[in-house]
Coordinates of C-alpha atoms and ligand atoms in Angstrom, one line a residue:
M250 CA -72.1 60.0 410.3
K251 CA -68.4 60.4 410.3
T252 CA -67.9 56.9 411.7
L253 CA -70.8 55.5 409.2
I254 CA -68.2 57.6 406.3
I255 CA -65.1 55.6 407.7
I256 CA -67.7 52.0 407.5
F257 CA -68.4 53.2 403.6
L258 CA -64.4 54.1 402.8
L259 CA -62.6 51.2 404.2
P260 CA -64.0 49.1 401.6
C261 CA -63.2 51.3 399.1
I262 CA -59.7 52.3 400.8
L263 CA -59.1 48.6 401.0
L264 CA -59.6 47.8 397.5
F265 CA -57.5 50.9 396.6
L266 CA -54.4 49.3 398.7
V267 CA -54.5 45.7 397.0
H268 CA -55.0 47.2 393.9
A269 CA -51.8 49.4 393.8
Q270 CA -49.7 46.8 395.6
V271 CA -50.8 44.8 392.3
N272 CA -50.1 47.1 390.1
D273 CA -46.4 47.9 391.3
D274 CA -43.6 46.9 388.8
N275 CA -42.2 44.8 391.3
F276 CA -45.5 43.2 392.8
D277 CA -44.5 39.5 394.3
P278 CA -47.6 37.3 394.6
Y279 CA -46.1 34.8 396.9
A280 CA -44.6 37.9 399.2
T281 CA -47.9 38.1 401.1
L282 CA -50.1 34.9 400.1
F283 CA -49.2 32.8 402.8
S284 CA -47.3 35.5 405.0
P285 CA -45.9 34.3 407.6
Y286 CA -45.0 31.7 406.2
T287 CA -42.5 31.5 402.9
K288 CA -43.9 29.4 400.0
Q289 CA -41.2 26.9 400.3
E290 CA -42.3 26.5 403.9
W291 CA -46.5 26.3 402.8
R292 CA -45.2 23.8 400.3
S293 CA -43.2 22.1 402.3
Y294 CA -46.3 21.0 404.3
Q295 CA -48.5 20.4 401.4
E296 CA -45.9 18.2 400.6
K297 CA -45.8 15.6 403.7
K298 CA -50.0 15.7 403.5
I299 CA -49.4 14.7 400.3
N300 CA -46.7 11.5 401.8
E301 CA -48.8 10.8 404.5
G302 CA -52.7 11.1 402.7
R303 CA -52.6 10.2 399.5
K304 CA -49.2 8.0 398.6
T305 CA -47.7 5.0 400.1
E306 CA -44.3 3.9 400.5
L307 CA -44.4 -0.2 399.9
T308 CA -42.0 -2.4 399.9
F309 CA -42.0 -5.3 397.4
E310 CA -40.1 -8.6 397.9
V311 CA -39.7 -11.4 395.2
S312 CA -39.2 -14.8 395.7
Y313 CA -39.1 -18.4 393.9
V314 CA -41.7 -20.3 394.6
N315 CA -38.8 -22.6 396.7
G316 CA -38.4 -19.4 399.1
T317 CA -35.1 -17.6 397.1
K318 CA -35.3 -14.4 396.9
V319 CA -35.2 -13.3 393.6
K320 CA -32.0 -10.6 393.0
G321 CA -32.0 -7.5 391.1
A322 CA -35.6 -8.6 389.7
K323 CA -37.3 -5.8 387.3
L324 CA -40.2 -4.9 388.3
Y325 CA -43.1 -2.8 386.0
I326 CA -45.4 -0.7 388.1
K327 CA -48.1 0.3 386.2
Q328 CA -50.7 2.8 387.1
L329 CA -54.9 1.5 386.2
T330 CA -56.9 4.0 388.6
S331 CA -56.3 6.7 390.6
D332 CA -58.4 7.3 394.4
F333 CA -58.6 10.8 393.4
H334 CA -60.5 11.8 390.6
W335 CA -60.8 14.9 388.8
G336 CA -63.6 16.0 387.5
C337 CA -64.7 19.0 385.0
G338 CA -67.9 20.5 384.6
M339 CA -69.8 19.0 381.3
T340 CA -73.0 20.9 379.3
H341 CA -74.8 19.4 376.6
R342 CA -72.9 20.8 374.0
I343 CA -70.5 18.0 374.2
L344 CA -73.6 15.7 373.1
N345 CA -72.3 16.1 368.9
N346 CA -69.1 17.3 369.6
T347 CA -66.5 14.3 369.1
A348 CA -63.3 16.5 369.7
Y349 CA -64.7 17.6 373.3
K350 CA -65.5 13.9 374.3
K351 CA -62.1 12.9 373.3
W352 CA -60.8 15.9 375.2
F353 CA -63.1 15.5 378.0
A354 CA -63.5 12.0 378.4
S355 CA -59.0 11.5 378.2
R356 CA -58.7 13.8 381.5
F357 CA -60.8 13.5 383.9
T358 CA -63.0 10.4 386.0
A359 CA -65.8 12.8 387.5
A360 CA -68.6 15.2 386.3
D361 CA -71.4 17.4 387.1
F362 CA -73.8 18.4 384.5
H363 CA -73.9 22.4 384.2
N364 CA -78.0 22.5 383.9
E365 CA -79.0 19.5 382.5
L366 CA -80.1 17.7 385.6
K367 CA -81.8 20.5 386.6
W368 CA -85.6 20.7 387.9
Y369 CA -85.9 23.7 385.4
W370 CA -84.1 22.1 382.6
T371 CA -86.4 18.7 382.9
E372 CA -89.5 20.1 383.7
A373 CA -89.9 23.4 382.3
T374 CA -93.5 23.2 381.8
R375 CA -95.2 21.4 384.6
G376 CA -95.9 18.1 383.4
Q377 CA -93.6 17.6 380.8
E378 CA -90.5 15.7 382.0
N379 CA -87.8 15.5 379.1
Y380 CA -84.6 13.6 380.7
A381 CA -83.0 13.2 376.5
D382 CA -80.5 15.4 377.4
P383 CA -79.1 13.5 380.9
D384 CA -79.9 10.6 379.2
A385 CA -77.2 11.1 376.4
M386 CA -75.0 12.7 379.2
I387 CA -75.3 9.8 381.5
K388 CA -74.9 7.3 378.8
F389 CA -71.5 9.0 377.5
A390 CA -70.0 9.2 381.1
D391 CA -70.4 5.2 381.8
E392 CA -69.0 4.4 378.8
H393 CA -66.3 6.5 379.2
G394 CA -66.3 5.7 383.0
I395 CA -66.5 8.6 384.2
I396 CA -68.6 9.1 387.6
V397 CA -71.3 11.6 387.7
R398 CA -72.8 13.8 390.5
G399 CA -76.5 14.5 390.2
H400 CA -76.7 18.0 390.2
T401 CA -79.2 18.9 391.8
I402 CA -82.1 17.4 392.4
L403 CA -83.8 21.0 394.4
W404 CA -82.5 24.5 394.7
D405 CA -83.2 26.4 397.8
D406 CA -83.1 29.5 395.8
V407 CA -86.0 30.8 394.5
K408 CA -84.9 31.9 391.2
Y409 CA -83.4 28.9 390.1
N410 CA -87.3 27.4 390.7
Q411 CA -89.5 27.8 387.8
K412 CA -92.1 30.4 387.6
W413 CA -94.5 27.8 388.1
V414 CA -93.2 26.3 390.7
R415 CA -92.8 29.4 392.5
K416 CA -97.2 30.4 392.2
L417 CA -97.8 27.2 393.7
S418 CA -99.2 26.5 397.3
P419 CA -97.7 24.8 400.2
E420 CA -99.2 21.9 399.7
Q421 CA -99.6 21.8 396.0
L422 CA -95.1 22.4 395.8
L423 CA -94.5 18.9 398.3
E424 CA -96.9 17.2 396.3
A425 CA -94.9 18.3 393.0
A426 CA -91.1 18.1 394.8
N427 CA -92.5 14.4 396.0
R428 CA -92.8 14.1 392.4
R429 CA -88.9 15.7 391.2
V430 CA -87.5 13.9 393.8
D431 CA -89.3 10.3 392.9
S432 CA -89.3 10.8 389.0
V433 CA -85.5 11.5 388.6
V434 CA -83.7 9.4 391.5
N435 CA -86.1 6.2 390.1
R436 CA -84.8 7.3 386.6
Y437 CA -81.2 7.1 387.6
K438 CA -80.5 5.3 390.6
G439 CA -77.3 3.3 390.8
R440 CA -75.7 4.8 388.5
L441 CA -74.4 7.9 390.0
I442 CA -72.0 8.2 392.8
G443 CA -74.5 10.8 395.1
W444 CA -76.3 13.4 394.7
D445 CA -76.8 17.1 395.4
V446 CA -80.3 17.3 396.5
M447 CA -81.0 20.4 398.1
N448 CA -78.7 23.1 396.6
E449 CA -77.3 26.1 398.3
N450 CA -79.6 25.5 401.5
L451 CA -77.2 27.9 403.7
H452 CA -77.7 30.9 401.6
H453 CA -81.4 30.7 400.6
N454 CA -84.9 28.8 401.7
F455 CA -86.9 28.8 399.1
F456 CA -88.7 25.2 400.3
E457 CA -88.2 25.8 404.4
K458 CA -90.2 29.1 404.0
R459 CA -93.2 27.0 402.7
L460 CA -93.0 23.4 403.5
G461 CA -91.2 24.1 407.3
K462 CA -87.9 24.1 409.2
N463 CA -86.9 19.9 407.8
A464 CA -88.1 20.8 404.7
S465 CA -84.3 19.7 403.7
S466 CA -84.5 16.8 405.7
M467 CA -87.5 15.2 404.3
F468 CA -86.0 15.4 400.6
F469 CA -82.9 13.7 402.1
N470 CA -84.5 11.1 403.5
R471 CA -86.7 10.4 400.0
V472 CA -83.6 10.7 398.3
H473 CA -82.1 8.1 400.3
K474 CA -85.2 5.8 400.5
I475 CA -85.0 5.0 396.6
D476 CA -81.0 5.4 395.9
P477 CA -79.5 3.9 399.6
N478 CA -75.9 3.5 398.3
A479 CA -75.5 7.3 397.2
I480 CA -73.9 9.7 398.5
L481 CA -75.8 12.3 399.3
F482 CA -74.2 16.3 399.2
M483 CA -75.3 19.5 400.6
N484 CA -73.4 21.9 398.0
E485 CA -72.8 25.3 398.9
F486 CA -70.5 28.3 397.9
N487 CA -68.7 30.7 399.9
T488 CA -67.8 28.4 402.8
T489 CA -63.5 28.1 402.5
E490 CA -63.5 31.4 399.6
H491 CA -64.4 34.2 401.8
V492 CA -64.0 34.5 405.6
H493 CA -66.3 37.3 406.1
D494 CA -69.8 35.1 404.3
E495 CA -72.3 35.1 407.4
Y496 CA -74.2 32.3 405.9
A497 CA -72.0 29.4 405.4
P498 CA -68.7 29.0 406.7
P499 CA -67.8 25.4 408.6
V500 CA -69.0 25.8 411.1
K501 CA -73.3 26.6 410.1
Y502 CA -72.5 24.0 407.4
L503 CA -71.2 21.4 409.9
R504 CA -74.7 22.4 412.3
R505 CA -77.3 21.9 409.3
M506 CA -75.6 18.9 408.3
K507 CA -75.7 17.2 412.0
K508 CA -79.6 18.4 411.1
I509 CA -80.2 17.1 408.3
Q510 CA -78.3 13.3 409.9
S511 CA -80.5 13.6 413.1
F512 CA -83.6 13.7 411.2
P513 CA -85.5 10.2 412.2
G514 CA -84.3 7.6 409.3
N515 CA -81.6 9.9 408.3
S516 CA -78.7 8.2 410.5
E517 CA -77.7 5.6 407.7
I518 CA -77.5 8.3 404.8
K519 CA -74.1 8.6 403.0
M520 CA -73.4 12.4 403.5
G521 CA -71.1 14.0 401.3
I522 CA -69.3 17.7 401.9
G523 CA -69.8 19.5 398.4
L524 CA -67.7 22.6 398.1
E525 CA -68.9 25.0 394.9
S526 CA -65.5 26.7 395.0
H527 CA -66.2 30.2 393.4
Y528 CA -63.0 31.7 394.5
G529 CA -62.3 35.2 393.1
A530 CA -62.4 38.8 394.5
E531 CA -59.1 38.8 395.6
P532 CA -57.0 38.6 397.8
I533 CA -57.8 34.8 399.1
D534 CA -56.9 34.2 401.9
F535 CA -55.6 30.4 402.3
H536 CA -55.0 30.1 406.3
Y537 CA -58.8 30.1 405.6
V538 CA -58.8 27.8 403.4
R539 CA -56.1 25.3 405.3
S540 CA -58.1 26.0 408.0
S541 CA -61.5 25.5 406.6
L542 CA -60.9 22.0 405.0
D543 CA -59.2 21.0 408.3
S544 CA -62.3 21.5 409.9
L545 CA -64.5 20.1 407.7
S546 CA -62.5 17.0 406.9
Q547 CA -62.7 15.9 411.1
T548 CA -66.0 14.6 410.2
G549 CA -64.5 11.8 408.2
L550 CA -67.0 11.8 405.2
P551 CA -65.7 12.6 401.8
I552 CA -65.4 16.6 400.5
W553 CA -65.5 17.3 396.8
L554 CA -64.5 20.4 395.2
T555 CA -67.6 20.9 392.6
E556 CA -67.4 23.8 390.9
L557 CA -63.8 25.1 391.3
D558 CA -63.2 28.1 389.4
V559 CA -61.3 31.5 390.5
K560 CA -62.7 35.6 389.2
M561 CA -60.4 37.9 388.7
D562 CA -61.1 41.5 388.6
P563 CA -59.9 42.2 384.4
N564 CA -59.0 45.7 385.9
L565 CA -56.0 44.0 388.1
R566 CA -52.5 44.3 385.5
N567 CA -51.5 41.0 384.5
S568 CA -54.9 39.2 386.2
S569 CA -54.8 36.3 384.0
G570 CA -51.7 35.8 384.8
L571 CA -52.5 36.2 388.5
Q572 CA -55.7 33.7 388.1
V573 CA -53.2 31.0 386.8
I574 CA -51.3 31.4 390.6
Y575 CA -54.4 31.5 392.4
L576 CA -56.1 28.6 391.2
E577 CA -52.7 26.5 391.1
E578 CA -52.4 27.8 395.5
I579 CA -55.8 26.4 395.4
L580 CA -55.2 22.7 394.0
R581 CA -52.2 22.0 395.9
E582 CA -54.0 23.3 399.5
S583 CA -57.1 20.9 398.6
F584 CA -55.2 18.1 397.1
S585 CA -52.9 18.2 400.3
H586 CA -56.2 17.4 402.5
E587 CA -56.7 13.5 402.3
A588 CA -60.7 14.4 402.6
V589 CA -61.0 15.4 399.5
K590 CA -61.6 13.2 396.6
A591 CA -62.2 15.1 393.7
M592 CA -61.5 18.5 391.9
I593 CA -64.6 19.1 389.6
I594 CA -63.2 22.1 386.9
W595 CA -65.8 25.0 386.2
T596 CA -65.1 24.9 383.1
G597 CA -63.3 22.9 380.2
A598 CA -63.4 23.9 377.0
S599 CA -64.7 27.8 375.7
I600 CA -67.6 25.8 373.8
D601 CA -69.4 26.0 377.1
G602 CA -68.5 29.4 377.8
C603 CA -65.6 31.2 379.7
D604 CA -66.8 33.6 381.8
V605 CA -64.9 33.1 384.5
M606 CA -62.5 30.6 383.2
C607 CA -61.2 28.5 380.7
M608 CA -58.8 25.3 380.7
A609 CA -58.9 25.4 376.7
D610 CA -60.0 27.6 373.5
E611 CA -62.5 26.6 370.6
N612 CA -59.6 24.3 368.8
L613 CA -59.3 22.7 371.8
V614 CA -55.4 24.0 372.6
N615 CA -55.2 24.4 376.1
T616 CA -54.9 27.8 377.7
P617 CA -52.3 29.0 380.2
I618 CA -54.9 27.0 382.7
G619 CA -55.4 23.7 381.3
D620 CA -51.2 23.8 381.1
L621 CA -51.8 24.1 384.4
I622 CA -54.2 21.3 385.1
D623 CA -52.7 19.1 383.3
G624 CA -49.7 19.5 384.6
L625 CA -50.5 19.0 387.9
M626 CA -52.2 16.0 387.1
E627 CA -49.2 14.6 385.6
E628 CA -47.6 15.3 388.9
W629 CA -49.9 13.7 391.0
R630 CA -49.9 10.1 389.2
T631 CA -47.7 7.2 389.4
G632 CA -48.6 6.4 385.7
E633 CA -45.7 4.1 384.5
I634 CA -42.6 3.0 386.4
E635 CA -40.1 0.8 386.7
A636 CA -37.6 -0.5 389.8
M637 CA -35.1 -3.0 390.9
A638 CA -34.9 -5.2 393.4
D639 CA -31.5 -5.2 395.5
F640 CA -29.9 -8.4 396.4
N641 CA -32.2 -9.5 398.8
G642 CA -35.1 -9.3 395.8
S643 CA -36.5 -6.2 398.0
C644 CA -37.5 -2.9 396.3
Q645 CA -39.6 -0.2 397.6
V646 CA -41.7 2.3 395.8
S647 CA -43.7 5.0 396.7
V648 CA -47.0 5.6 394.6
F649 CA -49.6 7.4 394.5
N650 CA -53.1 5.4 395.6
G651 CA -55.0 3.8 393.2
G652 CA -54.8 0.3 391.1
Y653 CA -52.0 -0.7 389.5
E654 CA -50.8 -4.0 388.0
V655 CA -47.4 -4.7 388.0
K656 CA -45.1 -7.4 386.1
V657 CA -42.1 -8.7 387.9
V658 CA -39.8 -10.5 385.9
D659 CA -36.8 -12.6 386.7
P660 CA -33.4 -10.9 385.3
V661 CA -32.0 -15.0 384.6
S662 CA -34.4 -16.6 383.1
N663 CA -37.3 -13.9 382.3
A664 CA -39.8 -16.1 383.6
S665 CA -42.5 -13.6 384.9
S666 CA -45.2 -13.1 387.2
C667 CA -48.1 -10.6 386.8
V668 CA -50.5 -9.2 389.8
S669 CA -53.2 -6.8 390.7
L670 CA -53.0 -4.4 393.6
K671 CA -54.8 -1.8 395.5
V672 CA -53.4 0.3 396.7
D673 CA -54.2 1.9 399.9
K674 CA -53.3 2.3 403.8
V675 CA -56.4 -0.3 404.3
S676 CA -56.3 -3.0 401.5
I677 CA -52.3 -3.0 402.3
P678 CA -51.4 -2.1 406.0
D679 CA -48.1 -3.4 406.5
K680 CA -47.3 -2.3 403.0
M681 CA -45.7 -5.1 402.2
V682 CA -46.4 -7.0 398.4
H683 CA -45.2 -10.2 398.1
V684 CA -44.1 -11.4 394.7
Q685 CA -43.7 -15.5 393.7
I686 CA -41.7 -16.4 390.4
M687 CA -42.0 -19.4 389.2
G688 CA -38.6 -20.6 388.4
Ligands
LIG933 C1 -74.1 20.5 367.3 O1 -75.1 21.2 367.4 C2 -74.9 22.9 367.6 C3 -76.5 23.3 367.4 O2 -77.1 22.3 367.1 C4 -74.3 23.2 366.1 O3 -74.3 24.5 366.5 C5 -73.1 22.4 366.3 O4 -72.5 23.0 364.9 C6 -73.0 21.6 366.3 N1 -71.5 21.2 366.7 C7 -70.8 19.6 366.1 C8 -69.4 19.6 365.4 O5 -71.5 18.8 365.2
LIG934 C1 -69.4 35.2 399.1 O1 -69.1 36.4 400.0 C2 -68.4 36.9 400.2 C3 -68.4 38.2 401.5 O2 -69.0 37.6 402.0 C4 -69.4 37.9 399.2 O3 -68.9 39.1 398.6 C5 -69.6 37.8 398.0 O4 -70.9 38.0 397.3 C6 -70.8 36.1 397.9 N1 -70.4 35.5 397.6 C7 -71.8 35.1 396.6 C8 -72.0 34.6 395.4 O5 -72.7 36.0 397.6
LIG935 C1 -88.9 18.6 412.3 O1 -88.2 17.5 413.0 C2 -87.9 17.4 414.4 C3 -87.5 15.8 414.6 O2 -85.7 15.8 413.8 C4 -89.7 17.3 414.6 O3 -89.0 17.2 416.2 C5 -89.9 19.1 414.8 O4 -91.2 18.6 415.4 C6 -89.9 19.0 413.0 N1 -90.4 20.7 413.1 C7 -91.0 21.0 411.9 C8 -91.6 22.0 412.0 O5 -92.0 20.2 411.3
LIG936 C1 -47.9 37.8 383.9 O1 -48.1 36.6 385.2 C2 -47.6 35.4 384.9 C3 -47.6 34.7 386.0 O2 -46.9 35.4 387.1 C4 -46.2 36.1 384.5 O3 -45.6 34.6 384.7 C5 -45.6 37.0 383.7 O4 -44.5 37.3 383.4 C6 -46.6 38.2 383.7 N1 -47.0 39.0 382.6 C7 -46.3 39.8 382.5 C8 -47.0 41.3 381.5 O5 -46.5 40.8 383.9
LIG937 C1 -29.3 -8.4 402.5 O1 -30.4 -9.0 403.6 C2 -28.8 -8.9 404.5 C3 -29.6 -10.2 405.7 O2 -30.7 -10.0 406.3 C4 -28.4 -8.0 405.3 O3 -27.5 -7.9 406.0 C5 -28.4 -7.3 403.9 O4 -27.6 -6.1 404.8 C6 -28.9 -7.6 402.9 N1 -28.6 -6.3 401.2 C7 -29.7 -5.1 401.5 C8 -28.7 -4.6 399.5 O5 -30.2 -4.8 401.4
LIG938 C1 -34.1 -12.5 378.3 O1 -34.1 -11.1 378.0 C2 -33.9 -10.6 377.5 C3 -33.9 -9.0 376.5 O2 -35.2 -9.4 376.0 C4 -32.9 -11.0 376.6 O3 -31.7 -9.9 375.7 C5 -32.1 -12.4 377.1 O4 -31.5 -13.3 375.8 C6 -33.4 -12.9 377.8 N1 -33.0 -14.0 378.5 C7 -33.1 -15.5 378.8 C8 -32.5 -16.3 379.6 O5 -34.2 -15.4 377.5
LIG939 C1 -35.3 -21.9 393.8 O1 -35.4 -21.8 393.3 C2 -34.6 -20.9 391.8 C3 -34.9 -20.8 390.5 O2 -35.4 -22.6 390.0 C4 -32.9 -22.0 391.6 O3 -32.3 -20.7 390.8 C5 -32.2 -21.9 393.0 O4 -31.6 -22.6 393.3 C6 -33.2 -22.4 394.1 N1 -32.9 -22.5 395.6 C7 -33.0 -23.5 395.7 C8 -32.6 -23.1 397.3 O5 -33.3 -24.4 395.9

């Protein structure tokens, strides 16, 4: 009996201690976050990883056609695209709102729709499909070069399946789910970067319970046959967010993924790791975040943070101030892992609801969260820079990986040439770029 009481009381006592600490006048949120490391130590490791994984130190060599080096050549380096994607959750509310469209397209190169592609949205009533919203949203995304993840074809959580779906016999369910897959994937094949095939199949098992243990694997197979170039994601919560989640830690995530890959016909699928990243229930364990991302990175597969937000206990003193700090640390930690290819923020503007966090208010004016994200976007791009070659026509510049246009000008004659570059370790393994100017 005593043990039981202690077991029940322990979480309360711990929570009380955390609150007491956070509500202390001299509370320093960084003091414990990375312990035993200091904030500076933690950050300097991230900087090192960012320099290695996200940037390339290029050496430009500028010469005339006859081979003579152009001393003092001027270089105008302009970044056109980034290999890393900032994304945001999008809803149908964007469709009739010009200002919101502009706000979205000026920041983001990736999107996930909140609900509009889900089965319950496109076929609320059996046999009556309606793709008006996702059609229009994908059209908007295409027009602005925004890549879209297809979220989600099926969902293993019973409560997000339509009543009519829940009532089907196993045979009818298989038939209806196959029709769902064929309908949505054929409609958008070739246009989306990838699909969430079976959302949250680590925490839930609606389809496995009715159709057998291989249900997810079967649907991955079916989607792949229709849209072979799309990345097929697992998408799950609590894999990096909570040390104590028993269903979805990295080791179980990877085991499940292997099972899907080993199903007959699935070995060729381009798989992706979707991490919802609904952080909260502080304190967040940053050591766990780092080690989880490290172990998922070992697969060599792309990792996407798909629904990133940080939920705070409103009773904490200055919880909105702490929210910005936690979010910044999650973004920095995630960005320092090269395998993380995109981070999708949940949610953007208050028009889509701000139950957890928002970047902008109803007038699209930045919140502190918006300021943080805009600042990091700026920090993690090269943008436009100028440089000058030395006496030997040589110049070293470190830039973020992506697409570039470089203009080189002879300081004497003003003759110039332009080159387009794709910058990353694979495209420019020796990190040398030779540019010639017509004398
Ligand atoms: C968009 O449509 C919604 C609902 O139809 C309406 O409430 C809103 O005012 C519209 N917004 C704009 C900017 O037209
Ligand atoms: C995630 O895991 C934590 C710890 O086990 C748990 O408290 C929380 O409810 C989980 N989140 C969800 C959405 O289930
Ligand atoms: C699941 O698929 C495997 C092949 O990967 C097969 O050996 C096994 O019998 C299937 N199990 C069920 C329950 O269908
Ligand atoms: C709340 O937290 C932020 C971020 O740490 C800090 O800048 C601000 O001064 C804090 N405000 C109050 C009232 O403590
Ligand atoms: C230019 O090249 C010469 C010979 O390779 C070298 O000695 C000199 O240090 C170089 N100058 C600069 C500014 O790099
Ligand atoms: C080169 O351009 C600069 C700046 O535009 C100008 O001052 C200079 O006269 C030009 N030189 C020649 C040779 O055209
Ligand atoms: C090469 O071309 C440049 C520009 O036309 C000229 O200034 C230079 O003298 C040439 N060098 C040789 C070795 O001919």
